[in-house]
Short mmCIF file of C-alpha atoms in Angstrom, two decimals:
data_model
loop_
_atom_site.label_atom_id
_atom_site.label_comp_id
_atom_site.label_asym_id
_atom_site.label_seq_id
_atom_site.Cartn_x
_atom_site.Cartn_y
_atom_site.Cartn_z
CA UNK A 2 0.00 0.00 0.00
CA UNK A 3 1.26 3.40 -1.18
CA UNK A 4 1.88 6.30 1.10
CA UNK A 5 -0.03 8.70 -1.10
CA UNK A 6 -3.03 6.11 -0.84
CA UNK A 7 -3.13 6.41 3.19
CA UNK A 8 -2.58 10.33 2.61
CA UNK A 9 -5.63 10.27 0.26
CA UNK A 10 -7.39 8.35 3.04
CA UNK A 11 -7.08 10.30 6.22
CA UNK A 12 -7.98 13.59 3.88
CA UNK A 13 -11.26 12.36 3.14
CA UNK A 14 -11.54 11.83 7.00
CA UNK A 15 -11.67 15.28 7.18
CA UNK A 16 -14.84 15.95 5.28
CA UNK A 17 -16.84 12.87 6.00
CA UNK A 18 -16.10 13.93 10.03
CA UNK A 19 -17.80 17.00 8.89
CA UNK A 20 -20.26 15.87 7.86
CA UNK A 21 -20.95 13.01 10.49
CA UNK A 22 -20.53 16.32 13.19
CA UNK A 23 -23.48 18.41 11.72
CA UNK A 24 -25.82 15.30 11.48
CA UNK A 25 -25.17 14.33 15.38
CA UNK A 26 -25.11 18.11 16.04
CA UNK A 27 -28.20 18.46 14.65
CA UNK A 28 -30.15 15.24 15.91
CA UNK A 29 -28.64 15.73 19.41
CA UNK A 30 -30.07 19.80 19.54
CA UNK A 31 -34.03 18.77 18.08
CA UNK A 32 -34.28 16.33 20.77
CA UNK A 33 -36.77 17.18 23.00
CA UNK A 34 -35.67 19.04 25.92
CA UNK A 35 -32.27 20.71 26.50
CA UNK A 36 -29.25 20.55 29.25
CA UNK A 37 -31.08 23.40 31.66
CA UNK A 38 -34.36 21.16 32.09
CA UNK A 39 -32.95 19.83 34.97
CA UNK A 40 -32.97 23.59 36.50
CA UNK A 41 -36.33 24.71 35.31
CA UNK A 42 -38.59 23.05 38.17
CA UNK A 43 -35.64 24.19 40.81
CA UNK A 44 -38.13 26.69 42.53
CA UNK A 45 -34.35 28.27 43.69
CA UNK A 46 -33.09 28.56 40.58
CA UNK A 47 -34.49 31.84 38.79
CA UNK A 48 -35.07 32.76 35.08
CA UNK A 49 -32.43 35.53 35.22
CA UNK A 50 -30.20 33.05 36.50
CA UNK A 51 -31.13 30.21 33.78
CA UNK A 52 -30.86 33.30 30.59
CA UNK A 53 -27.25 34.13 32.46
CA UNK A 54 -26.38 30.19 31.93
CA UNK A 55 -27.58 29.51 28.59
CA UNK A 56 -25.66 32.84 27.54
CA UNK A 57 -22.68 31.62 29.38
CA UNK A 58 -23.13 27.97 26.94
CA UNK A 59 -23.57 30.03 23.89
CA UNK A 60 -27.07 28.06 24.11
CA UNK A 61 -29.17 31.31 23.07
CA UNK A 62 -27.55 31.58 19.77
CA UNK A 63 -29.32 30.38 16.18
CA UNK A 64 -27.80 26.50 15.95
CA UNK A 65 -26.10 27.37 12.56
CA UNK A 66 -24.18 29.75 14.74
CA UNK A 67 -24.12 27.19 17.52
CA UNK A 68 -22.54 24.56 15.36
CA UNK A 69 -20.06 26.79 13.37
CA UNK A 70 -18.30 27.92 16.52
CA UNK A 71 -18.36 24.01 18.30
CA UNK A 72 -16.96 22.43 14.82
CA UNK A 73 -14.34 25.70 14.93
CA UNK A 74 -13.27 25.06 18.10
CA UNK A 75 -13.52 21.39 18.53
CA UNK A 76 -10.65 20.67 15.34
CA UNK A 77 -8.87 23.26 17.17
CA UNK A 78 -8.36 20.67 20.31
CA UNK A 79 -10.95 23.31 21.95
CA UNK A 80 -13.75 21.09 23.25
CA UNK A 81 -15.55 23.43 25.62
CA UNK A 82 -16.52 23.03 29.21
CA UNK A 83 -18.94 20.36 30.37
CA UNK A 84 -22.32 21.43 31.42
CA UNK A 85 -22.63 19.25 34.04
CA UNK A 86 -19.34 19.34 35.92
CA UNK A 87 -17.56 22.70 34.62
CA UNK A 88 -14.74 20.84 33.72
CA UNK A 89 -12.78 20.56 30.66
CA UNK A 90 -14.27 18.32 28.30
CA UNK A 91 -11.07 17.07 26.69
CA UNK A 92 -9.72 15.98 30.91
CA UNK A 93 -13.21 14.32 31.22
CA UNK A 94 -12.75 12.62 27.68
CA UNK A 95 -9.29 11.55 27.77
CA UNK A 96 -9.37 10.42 31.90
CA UNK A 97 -11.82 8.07 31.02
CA UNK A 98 -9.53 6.49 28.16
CA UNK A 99 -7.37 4.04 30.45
CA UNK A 100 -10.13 2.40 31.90
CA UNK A 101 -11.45 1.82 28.54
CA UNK A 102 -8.86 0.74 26.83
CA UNK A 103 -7.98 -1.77 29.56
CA UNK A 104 -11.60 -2.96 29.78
CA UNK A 105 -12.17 -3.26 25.76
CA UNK A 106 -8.36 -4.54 24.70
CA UNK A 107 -8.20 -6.94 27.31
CA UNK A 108 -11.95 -8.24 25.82
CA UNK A 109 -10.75 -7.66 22.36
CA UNK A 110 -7.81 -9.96 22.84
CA UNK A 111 -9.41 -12.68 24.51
CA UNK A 112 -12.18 -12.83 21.73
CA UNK A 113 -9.66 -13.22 19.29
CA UNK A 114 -7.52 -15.70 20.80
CA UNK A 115 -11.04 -17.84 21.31
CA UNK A 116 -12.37 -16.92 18.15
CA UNK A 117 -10.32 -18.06 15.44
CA UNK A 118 -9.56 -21.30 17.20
CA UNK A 119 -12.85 -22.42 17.79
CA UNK A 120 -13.84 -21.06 14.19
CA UNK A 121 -11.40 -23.07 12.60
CA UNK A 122 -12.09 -26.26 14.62
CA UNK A 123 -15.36 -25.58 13.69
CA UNK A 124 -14.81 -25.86 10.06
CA UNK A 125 -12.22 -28.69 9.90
CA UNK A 126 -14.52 -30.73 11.68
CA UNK A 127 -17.84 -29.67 9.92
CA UNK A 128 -21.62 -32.08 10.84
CA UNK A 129 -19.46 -33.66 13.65
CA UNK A 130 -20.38 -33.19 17.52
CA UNK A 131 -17.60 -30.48 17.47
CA UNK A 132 -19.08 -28.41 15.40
CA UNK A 133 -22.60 -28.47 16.42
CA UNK A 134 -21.48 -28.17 20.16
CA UNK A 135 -19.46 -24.51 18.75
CA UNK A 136 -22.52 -23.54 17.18
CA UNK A 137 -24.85 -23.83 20.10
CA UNK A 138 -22.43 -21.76 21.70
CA UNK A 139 -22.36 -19.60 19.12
CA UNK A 140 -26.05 -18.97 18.47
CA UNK A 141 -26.35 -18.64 22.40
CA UNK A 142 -23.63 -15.86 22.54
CA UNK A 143 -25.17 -14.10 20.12
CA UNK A 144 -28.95 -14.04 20.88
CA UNK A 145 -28.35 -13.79 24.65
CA UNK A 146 -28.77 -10.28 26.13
CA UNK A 147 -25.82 -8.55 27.46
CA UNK A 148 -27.54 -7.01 30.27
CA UNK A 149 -29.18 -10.19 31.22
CA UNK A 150 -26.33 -12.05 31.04
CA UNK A 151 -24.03 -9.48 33.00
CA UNK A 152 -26.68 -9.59 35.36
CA UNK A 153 -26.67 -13.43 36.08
CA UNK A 154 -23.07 -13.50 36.42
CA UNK A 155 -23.23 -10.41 38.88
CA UNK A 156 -25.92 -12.73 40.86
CA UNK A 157 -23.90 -15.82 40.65
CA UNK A 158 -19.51 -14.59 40.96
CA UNK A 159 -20.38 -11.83 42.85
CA UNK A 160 -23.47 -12.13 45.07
CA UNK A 161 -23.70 -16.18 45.57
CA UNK A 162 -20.75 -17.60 45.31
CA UNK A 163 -18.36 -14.14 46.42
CA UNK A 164 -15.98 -14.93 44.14
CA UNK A 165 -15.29 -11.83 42.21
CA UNK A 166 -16.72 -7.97 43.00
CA UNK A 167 -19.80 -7.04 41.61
CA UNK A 168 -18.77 -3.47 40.63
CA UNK A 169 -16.25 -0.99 40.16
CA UNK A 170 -12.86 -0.80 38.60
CA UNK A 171 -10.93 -1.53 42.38
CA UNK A 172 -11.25 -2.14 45.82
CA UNK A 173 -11.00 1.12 47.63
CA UNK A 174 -7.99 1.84 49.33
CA UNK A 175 -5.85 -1.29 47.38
CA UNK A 176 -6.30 -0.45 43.61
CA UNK A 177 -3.15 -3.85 43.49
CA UNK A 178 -3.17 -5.18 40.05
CA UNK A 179 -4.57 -8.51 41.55
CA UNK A 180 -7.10 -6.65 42.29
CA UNK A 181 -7.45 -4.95 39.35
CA UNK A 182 -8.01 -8.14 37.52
CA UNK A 183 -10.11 -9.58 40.02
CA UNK A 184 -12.76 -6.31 38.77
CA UNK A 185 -12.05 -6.83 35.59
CA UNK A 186 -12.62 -10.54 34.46
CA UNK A 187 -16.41 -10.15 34.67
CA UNK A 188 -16.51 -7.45 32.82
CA UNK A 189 -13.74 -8.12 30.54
CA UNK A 190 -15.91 -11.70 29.78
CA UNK A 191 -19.02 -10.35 28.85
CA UNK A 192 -17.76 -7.99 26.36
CA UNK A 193 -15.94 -10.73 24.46
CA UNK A 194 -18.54 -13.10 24.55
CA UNK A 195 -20.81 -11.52 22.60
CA UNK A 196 -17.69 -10.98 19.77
CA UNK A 197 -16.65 -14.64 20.08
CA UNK A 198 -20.26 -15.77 19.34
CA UNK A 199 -19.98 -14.04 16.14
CA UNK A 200 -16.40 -13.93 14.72
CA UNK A 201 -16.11 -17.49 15.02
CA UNK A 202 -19.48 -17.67 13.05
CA UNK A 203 -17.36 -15.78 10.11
CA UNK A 204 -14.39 -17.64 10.91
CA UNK A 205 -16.31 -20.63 10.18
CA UNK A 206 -18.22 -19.45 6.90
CA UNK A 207 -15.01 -18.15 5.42
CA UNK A 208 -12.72 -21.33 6.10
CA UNK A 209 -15.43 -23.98 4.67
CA UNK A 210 -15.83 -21.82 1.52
CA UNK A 211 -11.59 -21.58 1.34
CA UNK A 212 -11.14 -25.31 2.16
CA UNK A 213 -13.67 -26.25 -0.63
CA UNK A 214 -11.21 -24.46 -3.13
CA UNK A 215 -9.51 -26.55 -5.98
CA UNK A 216 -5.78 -25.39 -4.63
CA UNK A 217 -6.85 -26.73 -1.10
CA UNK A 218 -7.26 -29.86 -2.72
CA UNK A 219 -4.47 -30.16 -5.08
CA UNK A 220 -2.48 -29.78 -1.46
CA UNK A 221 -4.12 -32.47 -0.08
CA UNK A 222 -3.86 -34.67 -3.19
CA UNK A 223 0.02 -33.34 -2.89
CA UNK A 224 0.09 -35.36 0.20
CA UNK A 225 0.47 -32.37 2.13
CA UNK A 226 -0.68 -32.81 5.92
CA UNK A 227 -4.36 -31.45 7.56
CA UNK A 228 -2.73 -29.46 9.79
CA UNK A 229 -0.46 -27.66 7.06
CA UNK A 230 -2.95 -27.00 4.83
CA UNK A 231 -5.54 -26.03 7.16
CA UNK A 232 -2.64 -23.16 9.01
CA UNK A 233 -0.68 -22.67 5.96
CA UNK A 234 -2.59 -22.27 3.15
CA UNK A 235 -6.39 -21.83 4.37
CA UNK A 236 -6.09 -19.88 7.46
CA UNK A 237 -4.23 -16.73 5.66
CA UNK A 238 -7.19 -16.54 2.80
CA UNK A 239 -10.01 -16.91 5.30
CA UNK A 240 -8.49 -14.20 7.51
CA UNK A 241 -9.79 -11.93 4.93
CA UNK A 242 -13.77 -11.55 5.26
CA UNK A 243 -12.76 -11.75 8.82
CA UNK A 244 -10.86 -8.77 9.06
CA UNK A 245 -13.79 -6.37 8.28
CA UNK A 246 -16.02 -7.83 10.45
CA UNK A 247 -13.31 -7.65 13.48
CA UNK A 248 -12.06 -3.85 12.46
CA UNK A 249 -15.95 -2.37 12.66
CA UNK A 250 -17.03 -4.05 15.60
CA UNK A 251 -13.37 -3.13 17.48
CA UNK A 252 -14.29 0.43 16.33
CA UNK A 253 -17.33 -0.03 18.81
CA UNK A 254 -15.51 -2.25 21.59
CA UNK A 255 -12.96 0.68 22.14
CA UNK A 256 -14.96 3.56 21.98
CA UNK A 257 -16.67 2.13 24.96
CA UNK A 258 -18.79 -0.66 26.07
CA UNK A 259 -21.91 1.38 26.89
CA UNK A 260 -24.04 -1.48 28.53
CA UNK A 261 -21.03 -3.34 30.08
CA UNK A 262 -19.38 -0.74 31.84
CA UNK A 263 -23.02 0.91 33.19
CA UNK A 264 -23.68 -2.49 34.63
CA UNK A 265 -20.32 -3.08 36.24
CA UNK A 266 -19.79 0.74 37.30
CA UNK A 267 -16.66 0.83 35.46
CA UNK A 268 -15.43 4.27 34.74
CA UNK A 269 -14.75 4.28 31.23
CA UNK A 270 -16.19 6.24 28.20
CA UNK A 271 -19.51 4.01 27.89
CA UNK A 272 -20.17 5.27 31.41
CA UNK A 273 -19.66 8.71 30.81
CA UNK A 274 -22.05 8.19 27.32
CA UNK A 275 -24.78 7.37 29.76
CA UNK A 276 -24.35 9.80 32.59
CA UNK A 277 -23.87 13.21 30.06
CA UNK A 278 -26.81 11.51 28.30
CA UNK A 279 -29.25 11.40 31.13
CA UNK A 280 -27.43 15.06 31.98
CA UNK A 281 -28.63 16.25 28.30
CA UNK A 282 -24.53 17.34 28.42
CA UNK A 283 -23.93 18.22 24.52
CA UNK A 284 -20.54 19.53 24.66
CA UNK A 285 -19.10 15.64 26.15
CA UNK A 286 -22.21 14.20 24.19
CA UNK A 287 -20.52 15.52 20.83
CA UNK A 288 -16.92 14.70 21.85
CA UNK A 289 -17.39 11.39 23.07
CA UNK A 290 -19.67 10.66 19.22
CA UNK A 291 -16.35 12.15 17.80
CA UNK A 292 -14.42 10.15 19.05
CA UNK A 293 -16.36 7.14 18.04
CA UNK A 294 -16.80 8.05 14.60
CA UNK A 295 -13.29 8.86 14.59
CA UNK A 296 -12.43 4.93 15.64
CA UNK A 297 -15.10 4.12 12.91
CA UNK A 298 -13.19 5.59 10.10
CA UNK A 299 -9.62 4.64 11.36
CA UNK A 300 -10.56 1.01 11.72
CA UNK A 301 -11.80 1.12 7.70
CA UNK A 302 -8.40 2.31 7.21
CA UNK A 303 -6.44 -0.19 9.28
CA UNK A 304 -8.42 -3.27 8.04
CA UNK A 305 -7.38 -2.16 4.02
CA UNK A 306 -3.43 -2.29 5.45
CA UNK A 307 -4.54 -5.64 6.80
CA UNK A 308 -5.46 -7.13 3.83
CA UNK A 309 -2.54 -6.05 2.04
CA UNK A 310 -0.65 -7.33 4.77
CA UNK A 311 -2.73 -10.86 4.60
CA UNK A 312 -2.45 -11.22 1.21
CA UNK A 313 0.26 -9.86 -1.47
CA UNK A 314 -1.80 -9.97 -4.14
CA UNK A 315 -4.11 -6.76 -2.66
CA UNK A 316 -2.99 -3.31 -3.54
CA UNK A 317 -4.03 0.16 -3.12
CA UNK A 318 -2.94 2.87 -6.18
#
């Protein structure tokens, strides 16, 4: 893959971000409502007082207005002040990244490393016990409610058996990396469940149709071994359908599990969706879509180097 093909790529970022900005602008401000509701029944709170605030928020401007100064500001690294807390937007954003990325890598890896395996296996042993055992599993994972499911395990680890906490990111006042983990394998599980369910659904799919393939089974007739054709000359190929499924959906494991980490109190970015939401607080509202749609497009982008990277034969002029 060319440079000047990436360079193309993360120009066109630029306009499409526009773009996705004034739609979620938009839909976010004709919402019913507004982020000084929760002051208008306040007996103590007075209309002077609530004019003074939406002035302060730039809220009593025309929304073209509105919008032209947040999407000025915002590419500037200017993301406002939080309506809620007063604070920075960008601190709020970016101190809520860590626990994040530690709750949604450590899920993306593990759904990987059980994925593909169990995909494969799936596929190599096709109409046996195996594979009708994997897709029970499968078809479970993936028609099972999060929610429900985070819930049972919270009942069962946490409440019945006291095995693991029920909540939270640490134990206050020990915050050890034992601990640590011992917060995050619930958690950490029910996020890759859910993506394990269905990538080794794909997995599957794409290695029957590869090891169906006349070169597959000039190998074999070759007298070239299962286990080399299945890692050395399938596995590469199938990775390819794969990838495009695994690069969208990690665009929406790292930008924050929104259900997970609501039901497990973790402070992450998926809690901090739900609490400005329920706050009607647009300026962390917008940032935190941003930064979603930003992962969004970047994951498009890294899943084309992938399949260059896969296979040879792929390039990008």
């Amino acid at each position: 893959m060319s440079l000047s093909y990436i360079f193309k790529r993360l120009l066109g970022m630029v306009p499409l971000l526009l773009g996705v900005s004034l739609i979620l602008f938009g839909v976010l401000h004709l919402a019913p409502g507004g982020p000084l509701d929760v002051y208008a029944d306040n007996p103590s709170v007075t209309q002077e007082a609530l004019d003074n605030m939406k002035r302060a928020f730039g809220l009593d401007q025309p929304l073209p207005v509105q919008y032209f100064k947040w999407v000025t500001a915002f590419f500037q690294g200017e993301w406002g002040f939080s309506i809620r807390t007063a604070q920075p937007v960008m601190e709020e954003v970016l101190a809520r990244v860590p626990a994040t990325l530690m709750l949604s890598g450590s899920a993306f890896v593990l759904a990987l490393i059980v994925a593909l395996p169990l995909g494969i296996l799936s596929a190599t042993r096709r109409y046996t016990v195996v594979d009708y055992f994997i897709t029970l599993l499968s078809f479970l994972g993936i028609s099972t409610p999060v929610f429900w499911l985070a819930l049972m395990l919270q009942l069962l680890f946490a409440v019945q058996w006291k095995l693991l906490p029920s909540a939270g990111m640490q134990t206050i006042g020990d915050g050890s990396l034992p601990d640590i983990l011992r917060h995050l394998a619930l958690p950490m599980f029910i996020l890759a469940f859910a993506s394990v369910a269905g990538w080794s659904r794909y997995m599957r799919s794409s290695m029957v149709e590869i090891l169906s393939q006349d070169y597959i089974r000039t190998a074999r007739a070759k007298g070239v071994s299962s286990r080399r054709v299945t890692y050395s000359h399938a596995f590469r190929n199938a990775l390819i359908p794969v990838v495009t499924v695994v690069a969208l959906d990690s665009a929406a494991i790292l930008s924050g599990a929104v259900i997970t980490e609501t039901i497990f109190a973790w402070p992450g970015l998926g809690r901090l969706f739900i609490d400005s939401m329920n706050g009607r607080d647009y300026p962390v509202l917008m940032a935190l879509l941003m930064v979603g749609s930003f992962a969004l497009v970047v994951s498009n982008l890294v899943a084309d180097l992938a399949y260059s990277l896969i296979d040879p034969r792929i390039r990008y002029d």
